[in-house]
Amino acid sequence: MQTIWLTGAEWLAVLRIGLGLWWLESWRHKDRKGWFERGTGIAWAADVAAKHRWPQVGKGFETVVAPRPKLMAYVVVYAELAIGLGLVAGFLTPVALAGGLLLNLLYLVLMIHDWAEQGQNAMMALISLVALLAMSWQTWSLDSAIGLF
């Protein structure tokens, strides 16, 4: 692959690291006290799921998230942190990319009515898919340095 400045593998690493920084920003701007102590994040998601145009989303939320709101708040918040760190460092990169893709697809379905959120989640999901299928952990990653994957 011919490029002007970096190799194709290096550009994929740039894409992966940029996506990781995007996840870290998502984690950084969360009001963790609100999520963990007051349950604001899960309460907001419950409201969105209850009004969702697809009844399966509300049913799924009631089955999976509603019975364990505190646990799910920790799962969401720390999954964003773990995905971001994994992508920036290139550690367990395929796991981080698959987890990020799954989380973005869940967010995409939950926020089907909000076009601003749709753009962000669609772009992050697309980057995850490209970085996963192109094996972006081959360059500038701990995975590559220690011979994982």
Coordinates of N, CA, C and O in Angstrom, one line a residue:
M1 N 0.8 -1.2 0.0 CA 0.0 0.0 0.0 C 0.9 1.2 0.0 O 1.8 1.4 0.9
Q2 N 0.7 2.1 -1.0 CA 1.4 3.4 -1.1 C 0.7 4.5 -0.3 O -0.5 4.7 -0.5
T3 N 1.5 5.2 0.6 CA 0.9 6.3 1.2 C 2.0 7.4 1.2 O 3.2 7.1 1.0
I4 N 1.6 8.6 1.6 CA 2.5 9.7 1.5 C 3.5 9.7 2.7 O 4.7 10.0 2.5
W5 N 3.0 9.5 3.9 CA 3.8 9.7 5.0 C 4.1 8.4 5.8 O 5.2 8.0 6.0
L6 N 3.1 7.7 6.2 CA 3.2 6.5 7.0 C 2.9 5.3 6.2 O 2.3 5.4 5.1
T7 N 3.2 4.1 6.7 CA 2.8 2.9 6.0 C 1.3 2.6 6.2 O 0.7 3.2 7.1
G8 N 0.7 1.7 5.5 CA -0.7 1.4 5.7 C -0.9 0.9 7.1 O -1.9 1.2 7.7
A9 N 0.0 0.0 7.6 CA -0.2 -0.5 8.9 C -0.1 0.6 10.0 O -0.8 0.5 11.0
E10 N 0.8 1.5 9.7 CA 0.9 2.6 10.7 C -0.3 3.5 10.7 O -0.8 4.0 11.7
W11 N -0.9 3.7 9.5 CA -2.2 4.5 9.5 C -3.3 3.8 10.2 O -4.1 4.4 10.9
L12 N -3.3 2.4 10.1 CA -4.3 1.7 10.8 C -4.1 1.8 12.3 O -5.1 1.9 13.1
A13 N -2.8 1.9 12.8 CA -2.5 2.1 14.2 C -3.0 3.5 14.6 O -3.5 3.6 15.7
V14 N -2.8 4.5 13.8 CA -3.3 5.8 14.1 C -4.8 5.8 14.2 O -5.3 6.4 15.2
L15 N -5.5 5.1 13.4 CA -6.9 5.0 13.4 C -7.3 4.3 14.7 O -8.2 4.8 15.5
R16 N -6.7 3.2 15.1 CA -6.9 2.5 16.3 C -6.7 3.4 17.6 O -7.5 3.4 18.5
I17 N -5.6 4.1 17.6 CA -5.2 4.9 18.7 C -6.2 6.1 18.8 O -6.7 6.4 19.9
G18 N -6.6 6.7 17.7 CA -7.6 7.7 17.7 C -8.9 7.3 18.2 O -9.6 8.0 19.0
L19 N -9.3 6.1 17.9 CA -10.6 5.5 18.4 C -10.5 5.3 19.9 O -11.4 5.6 20.6
G20 N -9.3 4.8 20.3 CA -9.1 4.7 21.8 C -9.2 6.0 22.5 O -9.8 6.0 23.6
L21 N -8.6 7.0 21.9 CA -8.7 8.3 22.6 C -10.2 8.8 22.6 O -10.6 9.5 23.6
W22 N -10.9 8.5 21.6 CA -12.4 8.8 21.6 C -13.1 8.2 22.7 O -13.9 8.7 23.4
W23 N -12.8 6.9 22.9 CA -13.4 6.1 24.1 C -13.0 6.7 25.4 O -13.8 6.8 26.3
L24 N -11.7 7.1 25.5 CA -11.2 7.7 26.8 C -11.9 9.0 27.0 O -12.2 9.3 28.2
E25 N -12.2 9.8 26.0 CA -12.9 11.0 26.2 C -14.3 10.8 26.6 O -14.9 11.5 27.4
S26 N -14.9 9.7 26.1 CA -16.3 9.4 26.5 C -16.3 9.0 28.0 O -17.2 9.4 28.7
W27 N -15.3 8.3 28.4 CA -15.2 7.9 29.8 C -14.9 9.2 30.7 O -15.5 9.4 31.7
R28 N -14.0 10.0 30.2 CA -13.6 11.2 31.0 C -14.7 12.2 31.3 O -14.8 12.7 32.3
H29 N -15.6 12.4 30.3 CA -16.6 13.4 30.5 C -17.9 12.8 31.2 O -18.8 13.6 31.5
K30 N -17.9 11.6 31.5 CA -19.0 11.0 32.3 C -19.0 11.5 33.7 O -17.9 11.6 34.4
D31 N -20.2 11.8 34.3 CA -20.3 12.2 35.7 C -20.4 10.9 36.4 O -21.5 10.3 36.7
R32 N -19.2 10.4 36.8 CA -19.2 9.1 37.5 C -19.9 9.1 38.8 O -20.6 8.1 39.2
K33 N -19.9 10.2 39.5 CA -20.6 10.2 40.8 C -22.1 10.1 40.5 O -22.8 9.4 41.2
G34 N -22.6 10.8 39.5 CA -24.0 10.7 39.1 C -24.3 9.2 38.7 O -25.4 8.7 39.1
W35 N -23.5 8.6 37.9 CA -23.7 7.3 37.4 C -23.8 6.3 38.6 O -24.6 5.4 38.6
F36 N -22.8 6.4 39.5 CA -22.6 5.4 40.5 C -23.5 5.6 41.8 O -24.0 4.7 42.3
E37 N -23.6 6.9 42.2 CA -24.3 7.2 43.4 C -25.8 7.5 43.2 O -26.6 7.1 44.0
R38 N -26.1 8.2 42.1 CA -27.5 8.6 41.9 C -28.1 7.8 40.8 O -29.3 8.0 40.6
G39 N -27.4 7.0 40.1 CA -27.9 6.2 39.0 C -28.5 7.0 37.8 O -29.4 6.5 37.1
T40 N -27.9 8.1 37.5 CA -28.4 9.0 36.5 C -28.3 8.4 35.1 O -29.2 8.5 34.3
G41 N -27.1 7.7 34.8 CA -26.9 7.1 33.5 C -27.9 6.0 33.2 O -28.5 6.0 32.1
I42 N -28.1 5.1 34.1 CA -29.0 4.0 33.9 C -30.5 4.5 33.9 O -31.3 4.0 33.1
A43 N -30.8 5.5 34.7 CA -32.1 6.0 34.8 C -32.5 6.7 33.4 O -33.6 6.5 32.9
W44 N -31.5 7.4 32.9 CA -31.7 8.0 31.6 C -31.9 7.0 30.5 O -32.8 7.1 29.7
A45 N -31.1 5.9 30.5 CA -31.2 4.8 29.5 C -32.6 4.1 29.7 O -33.2 3.7 28.7
A46 N -33.0 4.0 30.9 CA -34.3 3.3 31.2 C -35.5 4.1 30.6 O -36.4 3.6 30.0
D47 N -35.4 5.5 30.7 CA -36.4 6.3 30.1 C -36.4 6.2 28.6 O -37.4 6.1 28.0
V48 N -35.2 6.2 28.0 CA -35.1 6.1 26.5 C -35.6 4.7 26.1 O -36.4 4.6 25.1
A49 N -35.2 3.6 26.8 CA -35.7 2.3 26.4 C -37.2 2.2 26.6 O -37.8 1.5 25.7
A50 N -37.8 2.8 27.6 CA -39.2 2.7 27.8 C -40.0 3.3 26.7 O -41.1 2.9 26.4
K51 N -39.5 4.4 26.1 CA -40.1 5.1 25.0 C -39.7 4.7 23.6 O -40.1 5.3 22.7
H52 N -38.8 3.7 23.6 CA -38.2 3.3 22.3 C -39.3 2.8 21.3 O -40.3 2.2 21.7
R53 N -39.1 3.1 20.1 CA -40.0 2.7 19.0 C -40.1 1.2 18.8 O -41.0 0.7 18.2
W54 N -39.0 0.5 19.2 CA -39.0 -0.9 19.1 C -39.2 -1.5 20.5 O -38.4 -1.4 21.4
P55 N -40.3 -2.2 20.7 CA -40.6 -2.7 22.0 C -39.6 -3.7 22.6 O -39.4 -3.8 23.8
Q56 N -38.9 -4.4 21.7 CA -37.9 -5.3 22.1 C -36.8 -4.6 22.9 O -36.1 -5.3 23.8
V57 N -36.5 -3.4 22.6 CA -35.4 -2.7 23.3 C -35.8 -2.5 24.8 O -35.0 -2.7 25.7
G58 N -37.0 -2.0 25.0 CA -37.5 -1.9 26.4 C -37.6 -3.2 27.1 O -37.2 -3.3 28.3
K59 N -38.0 -4.2 26.4 CA -38.1 -5.6 27.1 C -36.7 -6.1 27.4 O -36.4 -6.6 28.5
G60 N -35.7 -5.9 26.5 CA -34.4 -6.3 26.7 C -33.8 -5.5 27.9 O -33.1 -6.1 28.7
F61 N -34.0 -4.2 28.0 CA -33.5 -3.4 29.0 C -34.1 -3.9 30.4 O -33.3 -4.0 31.4
E62 N -35.4 -4.1 30.4 CA -36.0 -4.6 31.6 C -35.5 -6.0 32.1 O -35.4 -6.2 33.3
T63 N -35.1 -6.8 31.1 CA -34.6 -8.1 31.5 C -33.1 -8.1 31.9 O -32.7 -8.7 32.9
V64 N -32.3 -7.3 31.2 CA -30.8 -7.4 31.4 C -30.4 -6.3 32.4 O -29.6 -6.5 33.3
V65 N -30.8 -5.0 32.2 CA -30.2 -3.9 32.9 C -31.0 -3.6 34.2 O -30.4 -3.4 35.2
A66 N -32.3 -3.5 34.1 CA -33.1 -3.0 35.2 C -32.9 -3.8 36.5 O -32.9 -3.2 37.6
P67 N -32.8 -5.1 36.4 CA -32.6 -5.8 37.7 C -31.3 -5.6 38.4 O -31.1 -5.9 39.6
R68 N -30.3 -5.0 37.7 CA -29.0 -4.8 38.3 C -28.4 -3.4 37.8 O -27.4 -3.3 37.2
P69 N -29.1 -2.3 38.2 CA -28.7 -1.0 37.7 C -27.3 -0.6 38.1 O -26.5 0.0 37.3
K70 N -26.9 -0.8 39.4 CA -25.6 -0.3 39.8 C -24.5 -1.1 39.1 O -23.5 -0.5 38.7
L71 N -24.6 -2.4 39.0 CA -23.6 -3.2 38.3 C -23.5 -2.7 36.9 O -22.4 -2.6 36.4
M72 N -24.6 -2.5 36.2 CA -24.6 -2.1 34.8 C -24.0 -0.7 34.6 O -23.3 -0.5 33.6
A73 N -24.2 0.1 35.6 CA -23.5 1.5 35.5 C -22.0 1.3 35.6 O -21.3 1.9 34.8
Y74 N -21.5 0.4 36.4 CA -20.1 0.1 36.5 C -19.6 -0.5 35.2 O -18.5 -0.2 34.7
V75 N -20.4 -1.4 34.7 CA -20.0 -2.1 33.5 C -19.8 -1.1 32.3 O -18.8 -1.2 31.6
V76 N -20.8 -0.3 32.1 CA -20.8 0.7 31.0 C -19.6 1.6 31.2 O -18.8 1.8 30.3
V77 N -19.5 2.2 32.3 CA -18.4 3.3 32.5 C -17.0 2.7 32.4 O -16.2 3.2 31.7
Y78 N -16.8 1.5 33.1 CA -15.5 0.9 33.0 C -15.2 0.2 31.8 O -14.0 0.0 31.4
A79 N -16.2 -0.2 31.0 CA -16.0 -0.8 29.7 C -15.4 0.3 28.8 O -14.5 0.0 28.0
E80 N -16.0 1.5 28.9 CA -15.4 2.6 28.0 C -14.0 2.8 28.4 O -13.2 3.1 27.5
L81 N -13.6 2.8 29.6 CA -12.2 3.0 30.0 C -11.3 1.9 29.5 O -10.3 2.2 28.9
A82 N -11.8 0.7 29.7 CA -11.0 -0.5 29.3 C -10.8 -0.5 27.8 O -9.7 -0.8 27.3
I83 N -11.8 -0.2 27.1 CA -11.7 -0.2 25.6 C -10.7 0.9 25.2 O -9.9 0.6 24.3
G84 N -10.9 2.1 25.7 CA -10.0 3.2 25.4 C -8.5 2.8 25.7 O -7.6 3.0 24.8
L85 N -8.2 2.3 26.9 CA -6.9 2.0 27.2 C -6.3 0.8 26.4 O -5.2 0.9 25.9
G86 N -7.2 -0.2 26.1 CA -6.7 -1.3 25.3 C -6.4 -0.8 23.9 O -5.4 -1.3 23.3
L87 N -7.2 0.1 23.3 CA -6.9 0.5 22.0 C -5.7 1.5 21.9 O -4.9 1.4 20.9
V88 N -5.5 2.3 22.8 CA -4.4 3.3 22.8 C -3.1 2.5 23.0 O -2.1 2.7 22.3
A89 N -3.1 1.6 24.0 CA -1.9 0.8 24.2 C -1.7 -0.4 23.3 O -0.6 -0.9 23.1
G90 N -2.8 -0.7 22.6 CA -2.7 -1.9 21.7 C -2.6 -3.2 22.5 O -1.9 -4.1 22.1
F91 N -3.3 -3.3 23.6 CA -3.2 -4.5 24.5 C -4.6 -5.2 24.4 O -5.6 -4.5 24.7
L92 N -4.6 -6.4 24.1 CA -5.8 -7.2 23.9 C -6.7 -6.5 22.8 O -7.9 -6.4 23.0
T93 N -6.1 -6.0 21.8 CA -6.7 -5.1 20.9 C -7.9 -5.7 20.2 O -9.0 -5.1 20.1
P94 N -7.9 -7.0 19.7 CA -9.1 -7.5 19.1 C -10.3 -7.6 20.1 O -11.4 -7.4 19.7
V95 N -10.0 -7.9 21.4 CA -11.0 -7.9 22.4 C -11.6 -6.5 22.6 O -12.8 -6.3 22.6
A96 N -10.7 -5.5 22.7 CA -11.2 -4.1 22.8 C -12.0 -3.6 21.6 O -13.0 -3.0 21.8
L97 N -11.5 -4.0 20.4 CA -12.3 -3.6 19.2 C -13.6 -4.3 19.1 O -14.6 -3.6 18.8
A98 N -13.7 -5.6 19.5 CA -15.0 -6.3 19.4 C -15.9 -5.7 20.5 O -17.1 -5.5 20.3
G99 N -15.4 -5.5 21.7 CA -16.2 -4.9 22.8 C -16.7 -3.5 22.4 O -17.8 -3.2 22.7
G100 N -15.8 -2.7 21.8 CA -16.2 -1.3 21.4 C -17.3 -1.4 20.3 O -18.3 -0.6 20.3
L101 N -17.1 -2.3 19.4 CA -18.1 -2.5 18.3 C -19.5 -2.9 18.9 O -20.5 -2.3 18.6
L102 N -19.4 -3.8 19.8 CA -20.7 -4.2 20.5 C -21.3 -3.1 21.2 O -22.5 -2.8 21.1
L103 N -20.5 -2.4 22.0 CA -21.1 -1.2 22.8 C -21.6 -0.2 21.9 O -22.7 0.4 22.1
N104 N -20.9 0.2 20.8 CA -21.4 1.2 19.9 C -22.7 0.7 19.2 O -23.6 1.5 19.0
L105 N -22.8 -0.6 18.9 CA -24.1 -1.1 18.3 C -25.2 -1.0 19.3 O -26.3 -0.7 18.9
L106 N -24.9 -1.3 20.5 CA -26.0 -1.2 21.5 C -26.4 0.2 21.7 O -27.6 0.5 21.8
Y107 N -25.5 1.2 21.7 CA -25.8 2.6 21.8 C -26.6 3.0 20.6 O -27.5 3.8 20.7
L108 N -26.2 2.5 19.4 CA -26.8 2.9 18.2 C -28.3 2.5 18.2 O -29.2 3.2 17.8
V109 N -28.6 1.3 18.7 CA -29.9 0.8 18.7 C -30.7 1.6 19.8 O -31.9 2.0 19.6
L110 N -30.1 1.8 21.0 CA -30.8 2.5 22.0 C -31.2 3.9 21.6 O -32.3 4.4 21.9
M111 N -30.3 4.6 20.9 CA -30.4 6.0 20.5 C -30.9 6.1 19.0 O -30.6 7.1 18.4
I112 N -31.7 5.2 18.6 CA -32.2 5.2 17.2 C -32.8 6.5 16.7 O -32.8 6.9 15.6
H113 N -33.4 7.2 17.7 CA -34.2 8.4 17.4 C -33.3 9.7 17.4 O -33.7 10.8 17.0
D114 N -32.0 9.6 17.9 CA -31.2 10.8 18.1 C -30.1 10.8 17.0 O -29.1 10.1 17.1
W115 N -30.2 11.6 15.9 CA -29.3 11.5 14.8 C -27.9 12.0 15.2 O -26.9 11.6 14.6
A116 N -27.8 12.9 16.2 CA -26.4 13.3 16.6 C -25.7 12.2 17.2 O -24.5 11.9 16.9
E117 N -26.3 11.4 18.0 CA -25.7 10.2 18.6 C -25.4 9.2 17.6 O -24.4 8.5 17.6
Q118 N -26.3 9.0 16.6 CA -26.2 8.0 15.6 C -24.9 8.2 14.8 O -24.2 7.2 14.5
G119 N -24.6 9.4 14.5 CA -23.4 9.7 13.7 C -22.1 9.2 14.4 O -21.3 8.6 13.9
Q120 N -22.0 9.6 15.7 CA -20.9 9.2 16.5 C -20.8 7.7 16.6 O -19.7 7.1 16.4
N121 N -21.8 7.1 17.0 CA -21.8 5.6 17.2 C -21.6 4.9 15.9 O -20.9 3.9 15.8
A122 N -22.2 5.4 14.8 CA -21.9 4.7 13.5 C -20.5 4.8 13.1 O -19.9 3.9 12.6
M123 N -19.9 6.0 13.2 CA -18.5 6.2 12.9 C -17.5 5.4 13.7 O -16.6 4.7 13.3
M124 N -17.8 5.3 15.1 CA -17.0 4.5 15.9 C -17.1 3.0 15.6 O -16.1 2.3 15.6
A125 N -18.3 2.6 15.3 CA -18.5 1.2 14.9 C -17.8 0.9 13.6 O -17.1 -0.2 13.5
L126 N -17.9 1.8 12.7 CA -17.2 1.5 11.4 C -15.7 1.5 11.6 O -15.0 0.6 11.1
I127 N -15.1 2.4 12.4 CA -13.7 2.4 12.7 C -13.3 1.1 13.4 O -12.3 0.5 13.0
S128 N -14.1 0.6 14.3 CA -13.8 -0.6 15.0 C -13.8 -1.8 14.1 O -12.9 -2.6 14.1
L129 N -14.7 -1.8 13.2 CA -14.8 -2.9 12.2 C -13.6 -2.9 11.3 O -13.0 -4.0 11.1
V130 N -13.2 -1.8 10.7 CA -12.1 -1.7 9.9 C -10.8 -2.1 10.6 O -10.0 -2.8 10.1
A131 N -10.6 -1.5 11.8 CA -9.4 -1.8 12.6 C -9.4 -3.3 13.0 O -8.3 -3.9 13.1
L132 N -10.5 -3.9 13.3 CA -10.5 -5.3 13.6 C -10.2 -6.2 12.4 O -9.3 -7.0 12.5
L133 N -10.9 -5.9 11.3 CA -10.7 -6.8 10.1 C -9.3 -6.6 9.5 O -8.8 -7.5 8.8
A134 N -8.7 -5.4 9.7 CA -7.4 -5.1 9.1 C -6.3 -5.4 10.1 O -5.1 -5.1 9.8
M135 N -6.6 -6.0 11.2 CA -5.7 -6.4 12.3 C -4.7 -5.2 12.7 O -3.5 -5.3 12.6
S136 N -5.3 -4.1 13.1 CA -4.6 -2.9 13.4 C -3.6 -3.0 14.6 O -2.9 -2.1 14.9
W137 N -3.6 -4.1 15.2 CA -2.7 -4.3 16.4 C -1.3 -4.8 15.9 O -0.4 -5.0 16.8
Q138 N -1.0 -4.9 14.6 CA 0.3 -5.3 14.2 C 1.4 -4.3 14.3 O 2.5 -4.6 14.2
T139 N 1.0 -3.0 14.5 CA 1.9 -1.9 14.6 C 1.6 -1.1 15.8 O 0.5 -0.8 16.1
W140 N 2.7 -0.6 16.4 CA 2.6 0.3 17.6 C 1.6 -0.3 18.6 O 0.7 0.4 19.1
S141 N 1.8 -1.5 19.1 CA 1.0 -2.1 20.1 C 1.7 -3.0 21.0 O 2.8 -3.6 20.6
L142 N 1.2 -3.1 22.2 CA 1.8 -4.1 23.1 C 1.5 -5.5 22.6 O 2.4 -6.4 22.8
D143 N 0.4 -5.7 22.0 CA 0.1 -7.0 21.4 C 1.2 -7.5 20.4 O 1.7 -8.6 20.5
S144 N 1.7 -6.6 19.6 CA 2.7 -6.9 18.6 C 4.0 -7.1 19.4 O 4.8 -8.0 19.1
A145 N 4.3 -6.3 20.3 CA 5.6 -6.3 21.1 C 5.8 -7.6 21.8 O 6.9 -8.2 21.9
I146 N 4.7 -8.2 22.4 CA 4.8 -9.4 23.2 C 4.3 -10.6 22.4 O 4.3 -11.7 23.0
G147 N 3.9 -10.4 21.2 CA 3.6 -11.6 20.3 C 2.2 -12.1 20.5 O 1.9 -13.3 20.2
L148 N 1.2 -11.3 21.0 CA -0.2 -11.8 21.1 C -0.8 -11.6 19.7 O -0.5 -10.7 19.0
F149 N -1.7 -12.5 19.4 CA -2.5 -12.4 18.2 C -1.7 -12.4 17.0 O -1.8 -11.8 16.0

